[in-house]
Short mmCIF file of C-alpha atoms and ligand atoms in Angstrom, two decimals:
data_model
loop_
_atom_site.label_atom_id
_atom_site.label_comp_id
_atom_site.label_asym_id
_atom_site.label_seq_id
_atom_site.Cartn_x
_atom_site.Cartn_y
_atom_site.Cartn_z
CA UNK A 210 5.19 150.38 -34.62
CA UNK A 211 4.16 153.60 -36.56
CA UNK A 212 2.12 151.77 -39.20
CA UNK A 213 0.04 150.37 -36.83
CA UNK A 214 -2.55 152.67 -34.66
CA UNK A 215 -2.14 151.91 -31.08
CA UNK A 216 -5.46 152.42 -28.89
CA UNK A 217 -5.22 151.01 -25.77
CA UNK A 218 -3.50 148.09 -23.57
CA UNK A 219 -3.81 146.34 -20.21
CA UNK A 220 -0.94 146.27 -17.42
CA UNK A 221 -0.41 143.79 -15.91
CA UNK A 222 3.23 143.37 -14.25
CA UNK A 223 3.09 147.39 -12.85
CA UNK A 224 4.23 146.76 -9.75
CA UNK A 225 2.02 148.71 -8.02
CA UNK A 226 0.77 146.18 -4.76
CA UNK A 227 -2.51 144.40 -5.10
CA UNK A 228 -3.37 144.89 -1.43
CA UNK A 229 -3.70 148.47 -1.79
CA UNK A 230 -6.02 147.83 -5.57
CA UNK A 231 -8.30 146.09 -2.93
CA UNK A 232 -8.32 148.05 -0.29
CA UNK A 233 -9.25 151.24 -2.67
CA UNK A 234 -11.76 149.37 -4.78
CA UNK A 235 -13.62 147.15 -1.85
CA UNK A 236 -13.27 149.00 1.10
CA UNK A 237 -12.85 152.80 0.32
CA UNK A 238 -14.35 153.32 -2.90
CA UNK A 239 -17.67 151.13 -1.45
CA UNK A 240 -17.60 153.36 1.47
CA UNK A 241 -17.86 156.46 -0.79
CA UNK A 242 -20.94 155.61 -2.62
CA UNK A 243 -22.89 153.65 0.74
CA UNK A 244 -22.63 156.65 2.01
CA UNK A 245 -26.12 158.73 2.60
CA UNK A 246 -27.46 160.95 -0.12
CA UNK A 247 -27.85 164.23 2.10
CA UNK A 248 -24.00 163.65 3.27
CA UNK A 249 -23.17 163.53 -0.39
CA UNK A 250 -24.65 166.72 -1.10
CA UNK A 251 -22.52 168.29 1.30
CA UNK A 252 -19.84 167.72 -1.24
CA UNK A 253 -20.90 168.22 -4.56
CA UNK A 254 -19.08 169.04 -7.03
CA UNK A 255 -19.29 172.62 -8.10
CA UNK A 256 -20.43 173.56 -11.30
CA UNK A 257 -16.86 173.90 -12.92
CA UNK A 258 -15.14 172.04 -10.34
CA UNK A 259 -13.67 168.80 -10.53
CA UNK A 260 -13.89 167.65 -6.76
CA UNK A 261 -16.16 165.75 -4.83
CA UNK A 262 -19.66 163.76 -6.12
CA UNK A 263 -21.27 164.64 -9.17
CA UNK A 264 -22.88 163.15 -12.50
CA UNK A 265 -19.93 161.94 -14.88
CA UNK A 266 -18.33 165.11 -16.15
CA UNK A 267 -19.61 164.36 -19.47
CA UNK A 268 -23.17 164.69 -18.76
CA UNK A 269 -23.18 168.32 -20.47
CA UNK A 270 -22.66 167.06 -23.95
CA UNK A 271 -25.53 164.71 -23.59
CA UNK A 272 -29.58 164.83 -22.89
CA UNK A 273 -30.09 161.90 -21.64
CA UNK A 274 -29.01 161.02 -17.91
CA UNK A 275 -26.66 158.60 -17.16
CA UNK A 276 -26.49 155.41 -14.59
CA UNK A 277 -23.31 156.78 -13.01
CA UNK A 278 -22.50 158.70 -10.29
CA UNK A 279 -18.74 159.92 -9.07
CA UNK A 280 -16.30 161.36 -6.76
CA UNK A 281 -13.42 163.09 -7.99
CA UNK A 282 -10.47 164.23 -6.25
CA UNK A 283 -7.45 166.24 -7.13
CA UNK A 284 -4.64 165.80 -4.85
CA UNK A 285 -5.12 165.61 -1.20
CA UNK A 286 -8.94 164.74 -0.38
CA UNK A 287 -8.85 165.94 3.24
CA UNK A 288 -11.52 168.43 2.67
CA UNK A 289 -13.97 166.60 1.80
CA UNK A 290 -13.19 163.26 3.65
CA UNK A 291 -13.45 165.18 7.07
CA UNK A 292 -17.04 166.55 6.06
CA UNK A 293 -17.92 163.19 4.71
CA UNK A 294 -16.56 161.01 7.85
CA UNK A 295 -15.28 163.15 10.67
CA UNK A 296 -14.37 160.41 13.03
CA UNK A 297 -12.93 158.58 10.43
CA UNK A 298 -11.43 160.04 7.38
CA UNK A 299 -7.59 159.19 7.99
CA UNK A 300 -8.00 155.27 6.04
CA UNK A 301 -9.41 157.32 2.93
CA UNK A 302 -7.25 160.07 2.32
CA UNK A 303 -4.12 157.59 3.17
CA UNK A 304 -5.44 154.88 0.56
CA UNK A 305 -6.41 157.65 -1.95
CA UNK A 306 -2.68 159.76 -1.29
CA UNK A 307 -0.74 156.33 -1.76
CA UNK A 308 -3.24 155.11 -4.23
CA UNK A 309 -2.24 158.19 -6.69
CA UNK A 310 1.30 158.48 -5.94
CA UNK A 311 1.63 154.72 -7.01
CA UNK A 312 -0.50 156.09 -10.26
CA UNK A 313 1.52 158.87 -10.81
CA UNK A 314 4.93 156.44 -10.75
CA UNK A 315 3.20 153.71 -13.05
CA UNK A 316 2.19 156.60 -15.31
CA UNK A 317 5.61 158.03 -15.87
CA UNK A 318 7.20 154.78 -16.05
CA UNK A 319 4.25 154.24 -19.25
CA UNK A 320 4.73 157.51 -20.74
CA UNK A 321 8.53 157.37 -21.23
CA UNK A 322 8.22 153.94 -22.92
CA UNK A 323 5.55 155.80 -24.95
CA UNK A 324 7.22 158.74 -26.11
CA UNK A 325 10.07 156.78 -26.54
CA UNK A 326 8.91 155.04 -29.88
CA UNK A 327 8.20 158.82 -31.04
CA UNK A 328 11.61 159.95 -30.62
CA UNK A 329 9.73 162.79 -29.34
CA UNK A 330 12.26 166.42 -28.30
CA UNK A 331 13.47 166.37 -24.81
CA UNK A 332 11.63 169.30 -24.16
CA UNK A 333 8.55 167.30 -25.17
CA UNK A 334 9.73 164.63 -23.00
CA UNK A 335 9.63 167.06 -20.06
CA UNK A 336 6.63 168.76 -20.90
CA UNK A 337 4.71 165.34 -21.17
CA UNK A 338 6.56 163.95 -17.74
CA UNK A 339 6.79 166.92 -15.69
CA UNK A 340 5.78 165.59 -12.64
CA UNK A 341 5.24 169.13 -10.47
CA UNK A 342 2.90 170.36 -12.58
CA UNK A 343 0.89 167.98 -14.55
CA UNK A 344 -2.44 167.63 -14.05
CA UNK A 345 -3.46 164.53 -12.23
CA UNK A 346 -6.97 163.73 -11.18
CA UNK A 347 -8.37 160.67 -9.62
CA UNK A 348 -12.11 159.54 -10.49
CA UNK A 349 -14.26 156.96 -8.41
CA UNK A 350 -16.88 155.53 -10.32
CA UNK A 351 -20.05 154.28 -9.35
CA UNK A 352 -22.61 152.24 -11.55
CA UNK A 353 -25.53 150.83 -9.28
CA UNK A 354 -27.27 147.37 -10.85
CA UNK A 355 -29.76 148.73 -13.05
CA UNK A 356 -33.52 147.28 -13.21
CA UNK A 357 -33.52 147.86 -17.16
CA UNK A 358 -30.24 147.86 -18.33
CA UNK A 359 -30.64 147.83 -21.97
CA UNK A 360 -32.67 151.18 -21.62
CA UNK A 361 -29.75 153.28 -20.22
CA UNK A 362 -26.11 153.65 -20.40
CA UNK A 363 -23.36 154.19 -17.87
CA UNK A 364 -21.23 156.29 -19.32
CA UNK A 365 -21.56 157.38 -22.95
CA UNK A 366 -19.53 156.86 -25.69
CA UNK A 367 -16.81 159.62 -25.20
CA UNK A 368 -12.84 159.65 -25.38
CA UNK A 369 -10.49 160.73 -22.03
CA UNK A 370 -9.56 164.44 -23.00
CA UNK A 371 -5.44 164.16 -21.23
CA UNK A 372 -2.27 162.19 -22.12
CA UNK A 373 -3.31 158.80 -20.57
CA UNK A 374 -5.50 157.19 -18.53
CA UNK A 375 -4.62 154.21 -16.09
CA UNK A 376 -8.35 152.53 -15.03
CA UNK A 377 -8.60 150.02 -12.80
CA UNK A 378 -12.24 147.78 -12.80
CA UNK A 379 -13.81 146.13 -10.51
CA UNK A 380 -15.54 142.53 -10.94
CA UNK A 381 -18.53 143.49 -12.83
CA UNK A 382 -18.43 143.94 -16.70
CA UNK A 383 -19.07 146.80 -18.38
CA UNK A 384 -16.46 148.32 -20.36
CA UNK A 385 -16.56 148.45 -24.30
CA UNK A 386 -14.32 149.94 -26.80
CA UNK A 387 -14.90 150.84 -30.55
CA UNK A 388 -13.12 148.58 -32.75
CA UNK A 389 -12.80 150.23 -36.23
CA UNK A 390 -14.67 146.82 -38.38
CA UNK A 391 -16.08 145.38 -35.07
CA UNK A 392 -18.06 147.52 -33.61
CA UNK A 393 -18.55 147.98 -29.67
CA UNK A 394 -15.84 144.76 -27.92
CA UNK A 395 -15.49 144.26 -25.04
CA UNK A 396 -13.06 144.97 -22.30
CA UNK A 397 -13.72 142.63 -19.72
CA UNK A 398 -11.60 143.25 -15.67
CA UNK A 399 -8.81 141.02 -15.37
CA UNK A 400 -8.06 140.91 -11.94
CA UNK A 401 -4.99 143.23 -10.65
CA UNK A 402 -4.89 144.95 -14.14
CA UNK A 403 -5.13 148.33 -15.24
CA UNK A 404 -6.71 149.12 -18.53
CA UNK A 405 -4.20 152.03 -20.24
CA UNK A 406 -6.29 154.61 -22.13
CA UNK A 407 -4.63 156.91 -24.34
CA UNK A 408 -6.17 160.40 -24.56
CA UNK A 409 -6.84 162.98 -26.74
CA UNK A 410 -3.77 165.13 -25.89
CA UNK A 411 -1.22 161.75 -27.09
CA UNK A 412 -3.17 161.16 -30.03
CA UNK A 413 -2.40 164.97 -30.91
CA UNK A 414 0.90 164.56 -29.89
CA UNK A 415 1.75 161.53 -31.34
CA UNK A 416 -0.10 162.57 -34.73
CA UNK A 417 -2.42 160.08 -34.14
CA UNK A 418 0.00 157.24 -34.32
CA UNK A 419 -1.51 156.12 -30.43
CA UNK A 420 -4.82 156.81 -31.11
CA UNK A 421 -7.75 157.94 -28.36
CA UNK A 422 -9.78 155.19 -27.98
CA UNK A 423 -14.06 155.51 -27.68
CA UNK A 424 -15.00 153.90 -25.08
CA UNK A 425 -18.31 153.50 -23.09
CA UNK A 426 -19.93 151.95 -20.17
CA UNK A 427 -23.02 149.59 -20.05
CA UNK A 428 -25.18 148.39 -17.04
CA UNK A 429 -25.54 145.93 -15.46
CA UNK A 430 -28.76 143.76 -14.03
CA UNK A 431 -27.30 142.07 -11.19
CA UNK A 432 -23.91 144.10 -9.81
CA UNK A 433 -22.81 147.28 -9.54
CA UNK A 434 -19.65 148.06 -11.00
CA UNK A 435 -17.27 150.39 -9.56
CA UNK A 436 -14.15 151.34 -11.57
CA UNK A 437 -11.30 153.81 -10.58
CA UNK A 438 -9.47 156.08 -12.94
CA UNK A 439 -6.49 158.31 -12.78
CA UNK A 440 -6.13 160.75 -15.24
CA UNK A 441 -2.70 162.31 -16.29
CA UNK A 442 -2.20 165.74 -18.36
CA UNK A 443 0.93 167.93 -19.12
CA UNK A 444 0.44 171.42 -17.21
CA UNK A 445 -3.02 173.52 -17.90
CA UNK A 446 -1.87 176.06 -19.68
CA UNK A 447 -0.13 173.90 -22.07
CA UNK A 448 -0.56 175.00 -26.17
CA UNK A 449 -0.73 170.88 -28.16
CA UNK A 450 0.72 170.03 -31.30
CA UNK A 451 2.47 167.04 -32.92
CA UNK A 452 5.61 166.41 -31.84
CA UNK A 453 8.12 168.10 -33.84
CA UNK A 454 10.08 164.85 -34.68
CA UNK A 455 7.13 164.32 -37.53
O1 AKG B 273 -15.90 152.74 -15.59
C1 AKG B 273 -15.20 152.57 -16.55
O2 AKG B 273 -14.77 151.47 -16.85
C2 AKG B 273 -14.81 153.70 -17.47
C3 AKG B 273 -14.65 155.02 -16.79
C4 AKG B 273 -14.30 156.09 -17.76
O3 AKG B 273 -14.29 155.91 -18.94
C5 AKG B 273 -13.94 157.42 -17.27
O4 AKG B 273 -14.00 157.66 -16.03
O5 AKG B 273 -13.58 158.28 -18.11
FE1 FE2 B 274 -13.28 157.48 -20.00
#
């Protein structure tokens, strides 16, 4: 296990029920992006904020524009779901509150296995696991078919900055990693899985034994692809270091 660099994996048995995948993915995550552009900007995402629609976070390191667009949402989205859709906000926030806790319970369950193989401190352990106040954030993303695909990107190449990332895709393609001696591969939806991304903050942790793996998103002609990720970080304020058990 330590010789070997460990980037990313899929889950598959997680346990967390396939009805509710759908019903985030095709019903409530469409919903979110049909919906018209002058109700959007009613809940843009503030210039440092992390909430509500926006370009991909990323944007600022970048010139060029990307084909993306996304709603984030930290914790309860009740705010913003009642601007959005008065009448009718109650199915979202309930799929997005049960959507995350199930997140938050596959996460821990991945992270322990994780830190395991480290033989990581306790007091890493808990700093990694604590589940009152990590930082958790949930990301709907939105790439609409694309008339010219191979003259833009979805998301540029970039790296997830927390612990781990669970992401769950939709049917269209899209996804590529960076294979050290392959090049861009890549990672193509299998249906009911999630796609486990480690971040920056376990590849510092871990001394780069799991390793944050560059990733990307490309266009697509015919669909648009709609993906879902949950971030999961140890508290803000937290200093980062390899673990003490190297
Ligand atoms: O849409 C995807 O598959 C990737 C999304 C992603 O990398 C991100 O939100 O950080
Ligand atoms: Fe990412």
């Amino acid at each position: 296990m330590r010789n070997s660099p460990k980037v990313y994996f899929k889950s598959i048995k997680h346990g967390v029920p396939l009805a509710l995948i759908k019903k985030l993915r095709v019903l409530e995550s469409r919903k979110a992006f049909c919906t018209p552009t002058d109700e959007k900007h009613k809940v843009l995402r503030s210039a440092n904020g992390v909430t509500g629609y926006g370009t991909a976070s990323i944007s600022k390191f970048f010139d060029k524009c990307m084909w993306h667009e996304g709603f984030g949402i930290m914790g309860s989205c009740v705010e913003d779901a009642k601007i959005l859709w008065p009448y009718d906000y109650k199915n979202f926030c309930n799929t997005m509150d049960a959507y995350q806790n199930e997140m938050k319970l596959l996460t821990q369950k991945l992270l322990l296995l994780i830190l395991q193989t480290l033989n990581v401190t306790q007091e890493e352990m808990n700093w990694a696991l604590s589940a009152q106040d990590s930082q958790t954030k949930l990301q709907l993303n939105s790439y609409p078919s694309c008339p010219n695909p191979s003259n833009a990107i979805g998301l540029a190449p970039h790296t997830d900055t927390l612990l781990l990332t669970l992401l769950h895709q939709g049917g269209a393609n899209g996804l590529e990693i960076f294979v050290e001696g392959l090049g861009w591969s890549p990672v193509n939806p299998v249906d009911g899985a999630f796609v486990v991304n480690i971040g920056d903050l376990l590849h510092i942790l871990s001394n780069a034994i799991f390793q944050a793996v560059n990733h990307r998103v490309r266009v697509n002609q015919a669909k648009q692809r709609i993906s879902v990720a949950y971030f999961h970080g140890p508290p803000v304020e937290s200093v980062v270091a390899p673990s003490s058990s190297f």
